Structure formats: structure tokens, C-alpha cells
């Protein structure tokens, strides 16, 4: 099990405990989290692992074969680009999902943190999506601060 999944479980547990402690009604009476957002959040660790493995393989080729030709390097570059596209698409889909509870907000925050773990170059390939992500997470935070999902 990856550290990302362990961290996510810890954060989700803390969010659930905080929500339960602050709620004047039993936790089961509150809104349930969007099941699609939870499903997508569960996919995040695997998508990042695929990206990380592709990036490490490409970096290893460059490090061990400094004179590698473009033709020899192309499969590695294509694998990285496909993994970047897949991960960014997943993050975009997560950010577009409605979050009903703090657990959903944490899934979105984790998605942004995962995107932030990519190299700057790889983030640059995906610059078309992230422009709206900060506004989306800010809106979610404000909505929850004002009393939850509406």
C-alpha cells in the first residue's frame, strides 16, 4: 500500500472524526459523500504510480544513455505523456465533481497535491486544465465554511 493511500485514509478518518465531533446531530443524519468522487479518489494513487513509473523509466534512460537517439527515447516520452494526460484528466474529473462533505473536499485537495508532485515540465503539458482548479477548491472551502454543501 502506498504512502499516498495511507495518507488519504488518515485524512479521511480525521475529516470524519472532525465532522462527527462538530455535528449537533448523529453523523448518519448528515449528507453522504458523492460516491463517484470517492471512486475517482480511489483511482488517484494508481494513476500517480503509473505516471511516476513512466517518468522514472524515462529519466533512467536519459541518465544511463546520454546519447540516446530520439527514436530510441520516443517510447519512453510517449509513455510519460500518456501518463500525464491520464493523471491530469483524472484530477480534472475529480475537481469537476460536487463534494458534499469535508471528505470530498479532502479528496479534491489530495488530487491537487498529487498534480503538484509532478515535474514542472509535465505540469506544463497540462496547463489548459489547472487554471480553474484553484477557484474550484476555493469555492468548495467557502461553501463548507458557510455551513456545508448546498
PDB file of N, CA and C in Angstrom, residues 38-144:
ATOM      1  N   UNK A  38     -15.695   9.599  -4.510  1.00  0.00           N
ATOM      2  CA  UNK A  38     -14.932   8.605  -3.744  1.00  0.00           C
ATOM      3  C   UNK A  38     -14.281   7.599  -4.684  1.00  0.00           C
ATOM      4  N   UNK A  39     -15.025   7.134  -5.684  1.00  0.00           N
ATOM      5  CA  UNK A  39     -14.484   6.163  -6.647  1.00  0.00           C
ATOM      6  C   UNK A  39     -13.291   6.767  -7.392  1.00  0.00           C
ATOM      7  N   UNK A  40     -13.439   7.999  -7.841  1.00  0.00           N
ATOM      8  CA  UNK A  40     -12.347   8.662  -8.553  1.00  0.00           C
ATOM      9  C   UNK A  40     -11.147   8.886  -7.637  1.00  0.00           C
ATOM     10  N   UNK A  41     -11.401   9.261  -6.391  1.00  0.00           N
ATOM     11  CA  UNK A  41     -10.316   9.441  -5.432  1.00  0.00           C
ATOM     12  C   UNK A  41      -9.543   8.158  -5.198  1.00  0.00           C
ATOM     13  N   UNK A  42     -10.257   7.031  -5.217  1.00  0.00           N
ATOM     14  CA  UNK A  42      -9.596   5.735  -5.046  1.00  0.00           C
ATOM     15  C   UNK A  42      -8.673   5.406  -6.218  1.00  0.00           C
ATOM     16  N   UNK A  43      -8.896   6.014  -7.370  1.00  0.00           N
ATOM     17  CA  UNK A  43      -8.078   5.759  -8.556  1.00  0.00           C
ATOM     18  C   UNK A  43      -6.813   6.616  -8.586  1.00  0.00           C
ATOM     19  N   UNK A  44      -6.754   7.629  -7.761  1.00  0.00           N
ATOM     20  CA  UNK A  44      -5.675   8.614  -7.809  1.00  0.00           C
ATOM     21  C   UNK A  44      -4.297   8.012  -7.556  1.00  0.00           C
ATOM     22  N   UNK A  45      -4.180   7.161  -6.564  1.00  0.00           N
ATOM     23  CA  UNK A  45      -2.887   6.565  -6.222  1.00  0.00           C
ATOM     24  C   UNK A  45      -2.331   5.741  -7.377  1.00  0.00           C
ATOM     25  N   UNK A  46      -3.173   4.926  -8.001  1.00  0.00           N
ATOM     26  CA  UNK A  46      -2.714   4.104  -9.129  1.00  0.00           C
ATOM     27  C   UNK A  46      -2.300   4.972 -10.313  1.00  0.00           C
ATOM     28  N   UNK A  47      -3.055   6.025 -10.586  1.00  0.00           N
ATOM     29  CA  UNK A  47      -2.724   6.914 -11.706  1.00  0.00           C
ATOM     30  C   UNK A  47      -1.384   7.606 -11.455  1.00  0.00           C
ATOM     31  N   UNK A  48      -1.146   8.032 -10.213  1.00  0.00           N
ATOM     32  CA  UNK A  48       0.131   8.669  -9.909  1.00  0.00           C
ATOM     33  C   UNK A  48       1.275   7.661  -9.983  1.00  0.00           C
ATOM     34  N   UNK A  49       1.043   6.446  -9.543  1.00  0.00           N
ATOM     35  CA  UNK A  49       2.076   5.407  -9.626  1.00  0.00           C
ATOM     36  C   UNK A  49       2.461   5.150 -11.076  1.00  0.00           C
ATOM     37  N   UNK A  50       1.466   5.071 -11.974  1.00  0.00           N
ATOM     38  CA  UNK A  50       1.758   4.881 -13.403  1.00  0.00           C
ATOM     39  C   UNK A  50       2.577   6.049 -13.947  1.00  0.00           C
ATOM     40  N   UNK A  51       2.195   7.255 -13.580  1.00  0.00           N
ATOM     41  CA  UNK A  51       2.953   8.431 -14.015  1.00  0.00           C
ATOM     42  C   UNK A  51       4.389   8.369 -13.484  1.00  0.00           C
ATOM     43  N   UNK A  52       4.529   8.120 -12.197  1.00  0.00           N
ATOM     44  CA  UNK A  52       5.841   8.106 -11.554  1.00  0.00           C
ATOM     45  C   UNK A  52       6.747   7.034 -12.163  1.00  0.00           C
ATOM     46  N   UNK A  53       6.188   5.858 -12.418  1.00  0.00           N
ATOM     47  CA  UNK A  53       6.974   4.782 -13.033  1.00  0.00           C
ATOM     48  C   UNK A  53       7.429   5.167 -14.435  1.00  0.00           C
ATOM     49  N   UNK A  54       6.539   5.766 -15.218  1.00  0.00           N
ATOM     50  CA  UNK A  54       6.899   6.185 -16.575  1.00  0.00           C
ATOM     51  C   UNK A  54       7.971   7.272 -16.533  1.00  0.00           C
ATOM     52  N   UNK A  55       7.825   8.234 -15.629  1.00  0.00           N
ATOM     53  CA  UNK A  55       8.798   9.322 -15.512  1.00  0.00           C
ATOM     54  C   UNK A  55      10.158   8.776 -15.081  1.00  0.00           C
ATOM     55  N   UNK A  56      10.176   7.857 -14.099  1.00  0.00           N
ATOM     56  CA  UNK A  56      11.449   7.273 -13.648  1.00  0.00           C
ATOM     57  C   UNK A  56      12.112   6.466 -14.754  1.00  0.00           C
ATOM     58  N   UNK A  57      11.343   5.725 -15.527  1.00  0.00           N
ATOM     59  CA  UNK A  57      11.909   4.944 -16.635  1.00  0.00           C
ATOM     60  C   UNK A  57      12.530   5.876 -17.673  1.00  0.00           C
ATOM     61  N   UNK A  58      11.843   6.956 -18.003  1.00  0.00           N
ATOM     62  CA  UNK A  58      12.372   7.912 -18.978  1.00  0.00           C
ATOM     63  C   UNK A  58      13.635   8.588 -18.446  1.00  0.00           C
ATOM     64  N   UNK A  59      13.618   8.971 -17.182  1.00  0.00           N
ATOM     65  CA  UNK A  59      14.800   9.598 -16.583  1.00  0.00           C
ATOM     66  C   UNK A  59      15.974   8.634 -16.527  1.00  0.00           C
ATOM     67  N   UNK A  60      15.699   7.361 -16.255  1.00  0.00           N
ATOM     68  CA  UNK A  60      16.765   6.358 -16.185  1.00  0.00           C
ATOM     69  C   UNK A  60      17.427   6.174 -17.542  1.00  0.00           C
ATOM     70  N   UNK A  61      16.637   6.180 -18.602  1.00  0.00           N
ATOM     71  CA  UNK A  61      17.203   6.043 -19.948  1.00  0.00           C
ATOM     72  C   UNK A  61      18.115   7.224 -20.244  1.00  0.00           C
ATOM     73  N   UNK A  62      17.667   8.427 -19.940  1.00  0.00           N
ATOM     74  CA  UNK A  62      18.493   9.620 -20.179  1.00  0.00           C
ATOM     75  C   UNK A  62      19.771   9.600 -19.334  1.00  0.00           C
ATOM     76  N   UNK A  63      19.664   9.104 -18.107  1.00  0.00           N
ATOM     77  CA  UNK A  63      20.829   9.087 -17.213  1.00  0.00           C
ATOM     78  C   UNK A  63      21.849   8.031 -17.617  1.00  0.00           C
ATOM     79  N   UNK A  64      21.373   6.874 -18.049  1.00  0.00           N
ATOM     80  CA  UNK A  64      22.293   5.779 -18.377  1.00  0.00           C
ATOM     81  C   UNK A  64      22.738   5.793 -19.828  1.00  0.00           C
ATOM     82  N   UNK A  65      21.975   6.483 -20.683  1.00  0.00           N
ATOM     83  CA  UNK A  65      22.314   6.553 -22.107  1.00  0.00           C
ATOM     84  C   UNK A  65      22.214   8.008 -22.574  1.00  0.00           C
ATOM     85  N   UNK A  66      23.162   8.835 -22.192  1.00  0.00           N
ATOM     86  CA  UNK A  66      23.062  10.261 -22.516  1.00  0.00           C
ATOM     87  C   UNK A  66      22.956  10.546 -24.021  1.00  0.00           C
ATOM     88  N   UNK A  67      23.476   9.658 -24.836  1.00  0.00           N
ATOM     89  CA  UNK A  67      23.449   9.870 -26.287  1.00  0.00           C
ATOM     90  C   UNK A  67      22.299   9.114 -26.954  1.00  0.00           C
ATOM     91  N   UNK A  68      21.269   8.764 -26.201  1.00  0.00           N
ATOM     92  CA  UNK A  68      20.144   8.013 -26.758  1.00  0.00           C
ATOM     93  C   UNK A  68      19.497   8.830 -27.884  1.00  0.00           C
ATOM     94  N   UNK A  69      19.163   8.141 -28.959  1.00  0.00           N
ATOM     95  CA  UNK A  69      18.549   8.830 -30.098  1.00  0.00           C
ATOM     96  C   UNK A  69      17.086   9.146 -29.794  1.00  0.00           C
ATOM     97  N   UNK A  70      16.545  10.095 -30.563  1.00  0.00           N
ATOM     98  CA  UNK A  70      15.130  10.443 -30.386  1.00  0.00           C
ATOM     99  C   UNK A  70      14.244   9.236 -30.642  1.00  0.00           C
ATOM    100  N   UNK A  71      14.592   8.449 -31.641  1.00  0.00           N
ATOM    101  CA  UNK A  71      13.785   7.269 -31.979  1.00  0.00           C
ATOM    102  C   UNK A  71      13.793   6.250 -30.845  1.00  0.00           C
ATOM    103  N   UNK A  72      14.935   6.083 -30.191  1.00  0.00           N
ATOM    104  CA  UNK A  72      15.020   5.135 -29.076  1.00  0.00           C
ATOM    105  C   UNK A  72      14.303   5.665 -27.825  1.00  0.00           C
ATOM    106  N   UNK A  73      14.312   6.981 -27.662  1.00  0.00           N
ATOM    107  CA  UNK A  73      13.702   7.590 -26.479  1.00  0.00           C
ATOM    108  C   UNK A  73      12.196   7.798 -26.636  1.00  0.00           C
ATOM    109  N   UNK A  74      11.725   7.821 -27.869  1.00  0.00           N
ATOM    110  CA  UNK A  74      10.313   8.144 -28.127  1.00  0.00           C
ATOM    111  C   UNK A  74       9.316   7.288 -27.356  1.00  0.00           C
ATOM    112  N   UNK A  75       9.495   5.959 -27.248  1.00  0.00           N
ATOM    113  CA  UNK A  75       8.515   5.178 -26.472  1.00  0.00           C
ATOM    114  C   UNK A  75       8.429   5.613 -25.004  1.00  0.00           C
ATOM    115  N   UNK A  76       9.551   6.010 -24.432  1.00  0.00           N
ATOM    116  CA  UNK A  76       9.557   6.467 -23.037  1.00  0.00           C
ATOM    117  C   UNK A  76       8.835   7.809 -22.921  1.00  0.00           C
ATOM    118  N   UNK A  77       9.133   8.697 -23.864  1.00  0.00           N
ATOM    119  CA  UNK A  77       8.492  10.008 -23.870  1.00  0.00           C
ATOM    120  C   UNK A  77       6.985   9.863 -24.048  1.00  0.00           C
ATOM    121  N   UNK A  78       6.569   8.990 -24.961  1.00  0.00           N
ATOM    122  CA  UNK A  78       5.134   8.773 -25.193  1.00  0.00           C
ATOM    123  C   UNK A  78       4.452   8.185 -23.947  1.00  0.00           C
ATOM    124  N   UNK A  79       5.144   7.291 -23.249  1.00  0.00           N
ATOM    125  CA  UNK A  79       4.578   6.705 -22.024  1.00  0.00           C
ATOM    126  C   UNK A  79       4.386   7.777 -20.953  1.00  0.00           C
ATOM    127  N   UNK A  80       5.362   8.665 -20.822  1.00  0.00           N
ATOM    128  CA  UNK A  80       5.239   9.758 -19.850  1.00  0.00           C
ATOM    129  C   UNK A  80       4.084  10.668 -20.242  1.00  0.00           C
ATOM    130  N   UNK A  81       4.028  11.031 -21.509  1.00  0.00           N
ATOM    131  CA  UNK A  81       2.967  11.941 -21.957  1.00  0.00           C
ATOM    132  C   UNK A  81       1.586  11.316 -21.755  1.00  0.00           C
ATOM    133  N   UNK A  82       1.446  10.020 -22.025  1.00  0.00           N
ATOM    134  CA  UNK A  82       0.155   9.340 -21.819  1.00  0.00           C
ATOM    135  C   UNK A  82      -0.206   9.307 -20.337  1.00  0.00           C
ATOM    136  N   UNK A  83       0.786   9.051 -19.482  1.00  0.00           N
ATOM    137  CA  UNK A  83       0.532   9.011 -18.036  1.00  0.00           C
ATOM    138  C   UNK A  83       0.165  10.398 -17.510  1.00  0.00           C
ATOM    139  N   UNK A  84       0.825  11.432 -18.025  1.00  0.00           N
ATOM    140  CA  UNK A  84       0.499  12.812 -17.641  1.00  0.00           C
ATOM    141  C   UNK A  84      -0.934  13.133 -18.043  1.00  0.00           C
ATOM    142  N   UNK A  85      -1.276  12.791 -19.276  1.00  0.00           N
ATOM    143  CA  UNK A  85      -2.629  13.072 -19.773  1.00  0.00           C
ATOM    144  C   UNK A  85      -3.676  12.344 -18.932  1.00  0.00           C
ATOM    145  N   UNK A  86      -3.404  11.084 -18.610  1.00  0.00           N
ATOM    146  CA  UNK A  86      -4.337  10.289 -17.816  1.00  0.00           C
ATOM    147  C   UNK A  86      -4.502  10.866 -16.409  1.00  0.00           C
ATOM    148  N   UNK A  87      -3.390  11.192 -15.766  1.00  0.00           N
ATOM    149  CA  UNK A  87      -3.443  11.737 -14.408  1.00  0.00           C
ATOM    150  C   UNK A  87      -4.141  13.097 -14.392  1.00  0.00           C
ATOM    151  N   UNK A  88      -3.820  13.949 -15.337  1.00  0.00           N
ATOM    152  CA  UNK A  88      -4.453  15.273 -15.384  1.00  0.00           C
ATOM    153  C   UNK A  88      -5.939  15.167 -15.676  1.00  0.00           C
ATOM    154  N   UNK A  89      -6.308  14.227 -16.525  1.00  0.00           N
ATOM    155  CA  UNK A  89      -7.728  14.008 -16.814  1.00  0.00           C
ATOM    156  C   UNK A  89      -8.464  13.558 -15.555  1.00  0.00           C
ATOM    157  N   UNK A  90      -7.834  12.668 -14.792  1.00  0.00           N
ATOM    158  CA  UNK A  90      -8.438  12.202 -13.544  1.00  0.00           C
ATOM    159  C   UNK A  90      -8.579  13.355 -12.548  1.00  0.00           C
ATOM    160  N   UNK A  91      -7.537  14.161 -12.402  1.00  0.00           N
ATOM    161  CA  UNK A  91      -7.603  15.299 -11.482  1.00  0.00           C
ATOM    162  C   UNK A  91      -8.706  16.264 -11.925  1.00  0.00           C
ATOM    163  N   UNK A  92      -8.795  16.538 -13.224  1.00  0.00           N
ATOM    164  CA  UNK A  92      -9.840  17.433 -13.734  1.00  0.00           C
ATOM    165  C   UNK A  92     -11.231  16.875 -13.443  1.00  0.00           C
ATOM    166  N   UNK A  93     -11.400  15.575 -13.622  1.00  0.00           N
ATOM    167  CA  UNK A  93     -12.695  14.944 -13.357  1.00  0.00           C
ATOM    168  C   UNK A  93     -13.036  15.022 -11.873  1.00  0.00           C
ATOM    169  N   UNK A  94     -12.040  14.792 -11.021  1.00  0.00           N
ATOM    170  CA  UNK A  94     -12.246  14.912  -9.570  1.00  0.00           C
ATOM    171  C   UNK A  94     -12.662  16.339  -9.221  1.00  0.00           C
ATOM    172  N   UNK A  95     -11.963  17.318  -9.774  1.00  0.00           N
ATOM    173  CA  UNK A  95     -12.258  18.712  -9.448  1.00  0.00           C
ATOM    174  C   UNK A  95     -13.644  19.134  -9.932  1.00  0.00           C
ATOM    175  N   UNK A  96     -14.138  18.509 -10.987  1.00  0.00           N
ATOM    176  CA  UNK A  96     -15.465  18.849 -11.519  1.00  0.00           C
ATOM    177  C   UNK A  96     -16.609  18.178 -10.760  1.00  0.00           C
ATOM    178  N   UNK A  97     -16.294  17.212  -9.911  1.00  0.00           N
ATOM    179  CA  UNK A  97     -17.334  16.511  -9.147  1.00  0.00           C
ATOM    180  C   UNK A  97     -17.792  17.360  -7.960  1.00  0.00           C
ATOM    181  N   UNK A  98     -19.083  17.310  -7.639  1.00  0.00           N
ATOM    182  CA  UNK A  98     -19.535  18.016  -6.436  1.00  0.00           C
ATOM    183  C   UNK A  98     -19.084  17.278  -5.172  1.00  0.00           C
ATOM    184  N   UNK A  99     -18.614  18.038  -4.194  1.00  0.00           N
ATOM    185  CA  UNK A  99     -18.248  17.441  -2.905  1.00  0.00           C
ATOM    186  C   UNK A  99     -19.330  17.807  -1.905  1.00  0.00           C
ATOM    187  N   UNK A 100     -19.805  16.809  -1.178  1.00  0.00           N
ATOM    188  CA  UNK A 100     -20.900  17.012  -0.225  1.00  0.00           C
ATOM    189  C   UNK A 100     -20.411  17.182   1.209  1.00  0.00           C
ATOM    190  N   UNK A 101     -19.226  16.653   1.502  1.00  0.00           N
ATOM    191  CA  UNK A 101     -18.698  16.671   2.869  1.00  0.00           C
ATOM    192  C   UNK A 101     -17.229  17.086   2.850  1.00  0.00           C
ATOM    193  N   UNK A 102     -16.662  17.226   4.035  1.00  0.00           N
ATOM    194  CA  UNK A 102     -15.233  17.527   4.140  1.00  0.00           C
ATOM    195  C   UNK A 102     -14.392  16.411   3.543  1.00  0.00           C
ATOM    196  N   UNK A 103     -14.877  15.185   3.588  1.00  0.00           N
ATOM    197  CA  UNK A 103     -14.132  14.071   2.985  1.00  0.00           C
ATOM    198  C   UNK A 103     -13.966  14.308   1.489  1.00  0.00           C
ATOM    199  N   UNK A 104     -14.995  14.800   0.837  1.00  0.00           N
ATOM    200  CA  UNK A 104     -14.902  15.110  -0.591  1.00  0.00           C
ATOM    201  C   UNK A 104     -13.934  16.245  -0.855  1.00  0.00           C
ATOM    202  N   UNK A 105     -13.957  17.248   0.006  1.00  0.00           N
ATOM    203  CA  UNK A 105     -13.016  18.354  -0.117  1.00  0.00           C
ATOM    204  C   UNK A 105     -11.582  17.851   0.032  1.00  0.00           C
ATOM    205  N   UNK A 106     -11.357  16.922   0.949  1.00  0.00           N
ATOM    206  CA  UNK A 106     -10.021  16.347   1.121  1.00  0.00           C
ATOM    207  C   UNK A 106      -9.588  15.556  -0.106  1.00  0.00           C
ATOM    208  N   UNK A 107     -10.512  14.860  -0.752  1.00  0.00           N
ATOM    209  CA  UNK A 107     -10.176  14.137  -1.986  1.00  0.00           C
ATOM    210  C   UNK A 107      -9.712  15.135  -3.042  1.00  0.00           C
ATOM    211  N   UNK A 108     -10.407  16.254  -3.150  1.00  0.00           N
ATOM    212  CA  UNK A 108     -10.013  17.279  -4.116  1.00  0.00           C
ATOM    213  C   UNK A 108      -8.646  17.874  -3.767  1.00  0.00           C
ATOM    214  N   UNK A 109      -8.415  18.127  -2.489  1.00  0.00           N
ATOM    215  CA  UNK A 109      -7.118  18.662  -2.062  1.00  0.00           C
ATOM    216  C   UNK A 109      -6.003  17.670  -2.366  1.00  0.00           C
ATOM    217  N   UNK A 110      -6.277  16.395  -2.145  1.00  0.00           N
ATOM    218  CA  UNK A 110      -5.283  15.365  -2.453  1.00  0.00           C
ATOM    219  C   UNK A 110      -5.000  15.317  -3.952  1.00  0.00           C
ATOM    220  N   UNK A 111      -6.029  15.487  -4.763  1.00  0.00           N
ATOM    221  CA  UNK A 111      -5.841  15.494  -6.215  1.00  0.00           C
ATOM    222  C   UNK A 111      -4.928  16.646  -6.629  1.00  0.00           C
ATOM    223  N   UNK A 112      -5.148  17.828  -6.050  1.00  0.00           N
ATOM    224  CA  UNK A 112      -4.287  18.970  -6.363  1.00  0.00           C
ATOM    225  C   UNK A 112      -2.857  18.741  -5.885  1.00  0.00           C
ATOM    226  N   UNK A 113      -2.704  18.147  -4.708  1.00  0.00           N
ATOM    227  CA  UNK A 113      -1.364  17.850  -4.195  1.00  0.00           C
ATOM    228  C   UNK A 113      -0.660  16.831  -5.085  1.00  0.00           C
ATOM    229  N   UNK A 114      -1.403  15.860  -5.582  1.00  0.00           N
ATOM    230  CA  UNK A 114      -0.828  14.856  -6.478  1.00  0.00           C
ATOM    231  C   UNK A 114      -0.355  15.515  -7.765  1.00  0.00           C
ATOM    232  N   UNK A 115      -1.174  16.398  -8.322  1.00  0.00           N
ATOM    233  CA  UNK A 115      -0.763  17.149  -9.513  1.00  0.00           C
ATOM    234  C   UNK A 115       0.509  17.939  -9.210  1.00  0.00           C
ATOM    235  N   UNK A 116       0.581  18.528  -8.024  1.00  0.00           N
ATOM    236  CA  UNK A 116       1.750  19.299  -7.630  1.00  0.00           C
ATOM    237  C   UNK A 116       3.013  18.466  -7.491  1.00  0.00           C
ATOM    238  N   UNK A 117       2.876  17.156  -7.334  1.00  0.00           N
ATOM    239  CA  UNK A 117       4.037  16.270  -7.228  1.00  0.00           C
ATOM    240  C   UNK A 117       4.648  15.937  -8.583  1.00  0.00           C
ATOM    241  N   UNK A 118       3.954  16.282  -9.663  1.00  0.00           N
ATOM    242  CA  UNK A 118       4.506  16.052 -10.996  1.00  0.00           C
ATOM    243  C   UNK A 118       5.623  17.061 -11.258  1.00  0.00           C
ATOM    244  N   UNK A 119       6.507  16.743 -12.206  1.00  0.00           N
ATOM    245  CA  UNK A 119       7.568  17.695 -12.544  1.00  0.00           C
ATOM    246  C   UNK A 119       6.953  18.944 -13.167  1.00  0.00           C
ATOM    247  N   UNK A 120       7.681  20.042 -13.095  1.00  0.00           N
ATOM    248  CA  UNK A 120       7.193  21.294 -13.682  1.00  0.00           C
ATOM    249  C   UNK A 120       6.943  21.143 -15.177  1.00  0.00           C
ATOM    250  N   UNK A 121       7.826  20.420 -15.855  1.00  0.00           N
ATOM    251  CA  UNK A 121       7.663  20.198 -17.298  1.00  0.00           C
ATOM    252  C   UNK A 121       6.373  19.437 -17.566  1.00  0.00           C
ATOM    253  N   UNK A 122       6.137  18.388 -16.798  1.00  0.00           N
ATOM    254  CA  UNK A 122       4.930  17.591 -17.000  1.00  0.00           C
ATOM    255  C   UNK A 122       3.679  18.396 -16.656  1.00  0.00           C
ATOM    256  N   UNK A 123       3.760  19.240 -15.637  1.00  0.00           N
ATOM    257  CA  UNK A 123       2.629  20.116 -15.316  1.00  0.00           C
ATOM    258  C   UNK A 123       2.362  21.083 -16.462  1.00  0.00           C
ATOM    259  N   UNK A 124       3.432  21.513 -17.120  1.00  0.00           N
ATOM    260  CA  UNK A 124       3.296  22.439 -18.244  1.00  0.00           C
ATOM    261  C   UNK A 124       2.504  21.862 -19.401  1.00  0.00           C
ATOM    262  N   UNK A 125       2.598  20.555 -19.604  1.00  0.00           N
ATOM    263  CA  UNK A 125       1.824  19.916 -20.680  1.00  0.00           C
ATOM    264  C   UNK A 125       0.332  19.997 -20.390  1.00  0.00           C
ATOM    265  N   UNK A 126      -0.018  20.142 -19.141  1.00  0.00           N
ATOM    266  CA  UNK A 126      -1.428  20.094 -18.734  1.00  0.00           C
ATOM    267  C   UNK A 126      -1.965  21.464 -18.349  1.00  0.00           C
ATOM    268  N   UNK A 127      -1.303  22.510 -18.748  1.00  0.00           N
ATOM    269  CA  UNK A 127      -1.638  23.848 -18.270  1.00  0.00           C
ATOM    270  C   UNK A 127      -3.057  24.286 -18.635  1.00  0.00           C
ATOM    271  N   UNK A 128      -3.671  23.644 -19.585  1.00  0.00           N
ATOM    272  CA  UNK A 128      -5.026  24.018 -20.005  1.00  0.00           C
ATOM    273  C   UNK A 128      -6.061  23.763 -18.915  1.00  0.00           C
ATOM    274  N   UNK A 129      -5.876  22.801 -18.054  1.00  0.00           N
ATOM    275  CA  UNK A 129      -6.861  22.460 -17.021  1.00  0.00           C
ATOM    276  C   UNK A 129      -6.652  23.183 -15.690  1.00  0.00           C
ATOM    277  N   UNK A 130      -5.433  23.218 -15.156  1.00  0.00           N
ATOM    278  CA  UNK A 130      -5.255  23.716 -13.786  1.00  0.00           C
ATOM    279  C   UNK A 130      -5.704  25.146 -13.546  1.00  0.00           C
ATOM    280  N   UNK A 131      -5.865  25.940 -14.608  1.00  0.00           N
ATOM    281  CA  UNK A 131      -6.229  27.342 -14.405  1.00  0.00           C
ATOM    282  C   UNK A 131      -7.494  27.516 -13.578  1.00  0.00           C
ATOM    283  N   UNK A 132      -8.441  26.604 -13.661  1.00  0.00           N
ATOM    284  CA  UNK A 132      -9.695  26.757 -12.925  1.00  0.00           C
ATOM    285  C   UNK A 132      -9.709  25.978 -11.608  1.00  0.00           C
ATOM    286  N   UNK A 133      -8.733  25.123 -11.372  1.00  0.00           N
ATOM    287  CA  UNK A 133      -8.755  24.260 -10.193  1.00  0.00           C
ATOM    288  C   UNK A 133      -8.691  25.045  -8.894  1.00  0.00           C
ATOM    289  N   UNK A 134      -7.885  26.091  -8.847  1.00  0.00           N
ATOM    290  CA  UNK A 134      -7.764  26.858  -7.602  1.00  0.00           C
ATOM    291  C   UNK A 134      -9.086  27.522  -7.242  1.00  0.00           C
ATOM    292  N   UNK A 135      -9.783  28.029  -8.237  1.00  0.00           N
ATOM    293  CA  UNK A 135     -11.096  28.618  -7.990  1.00  0.00           C
ATOM    294  C   UNK A 135     -12.113  27.590  -7.530  1.00  0.00           C
ATOM    295  N   UNK A 136     -12.025  26.381  -8.099  1.00  0.00           N
ATOM    296  CA  UNK A 136     -12.955  25.324  -7.704  1.00  0.00           C
ATOM    297  C   UNK A 136     -12.740  24.914  -6.250  1.00  0.00           C
ATOM    298  N   UNK A 137     -11.488  24.738  -5.848  1.00  0.00           N
ATOM    299  CA  UNK A 137     -11.239  24.302  -4.470  1.00  0.00           C
ATOM    300  C   UNK A 137     -11.577  25.438  -3.501  1.00  0.00           C
ATOM    301  N   UNK A 138     -11.308  26.682  -3.899  1.00  0.00           N
ATOM    302  CA  UNK A 138     -11.656  27.815  -3.036  1.00  0.00           C
ATOM    303  C   UNK A 138     -13.169  27.888  -2.834  1.00  0.00           C
ATOM    304  N   UNK A 139     -13.928  27.676  -3.898  1.00  0.00           N
ATOM    305  CA  UNK A 139     -15.394  27.697  -3.783  1.00  0.00           C
ATOM    306  C   UNK A 139     -15.884  26.588  -2.854  1.00  0.00           C
ATOM    307  N   UNK A 140     -15.276  25.409  -2.953  1.00  0.00           N
ATOM    308  CA  UNK A 140     -15.658  24.301  -2.067  1.00  0.00           C
ATOM    309  C   UNK A 140     -15.352  24.626  -0.612  1.00  0.00           C
ATOM    310  N   UNK A 141     -14.177  25.188  -0.370  1.00  0.00           N
ATOM    311  CA  UNK A 141     -13.788  25.541   1.002  1.00  0.00           C
ATOM    312  C   UNK A 141     -14.767  26.562   1.580  1.00  0.00           C
ATOM    313  N   UNK A 142     -15.077  27.586   0.810  1.00  0.00           N
ATOM    314  CA  UNK A 142     -16.006  28.618   1.292  1.00  0.00           C
ATOM    315  C   UNK A 142     -17.398  28.049   1.538  1.00  0.00           C
ATOM    316  N   UNK A 143     -17.857  27.175   0.655  1.00  0.00           N
ATOM    317  CA  UNK A 143     -19.182  26.572   0.833  1.00  0.00           C
ATOM    318  C   UNK A 143     -19.223  25.764   2.127  1.00  0.00           C
ATOM    319  N   UNK A 144     -18.186  24.969   2.381  1.00  0.00           N
ATOM    320  CA  UNK A 144     -18.147  24.173   3.615  1.00  0.00           C
ATOM    321  C   UNK A 144     -18.012  25.072   4.847  1.00  0.00           C
TER     322      UNK A 144
END
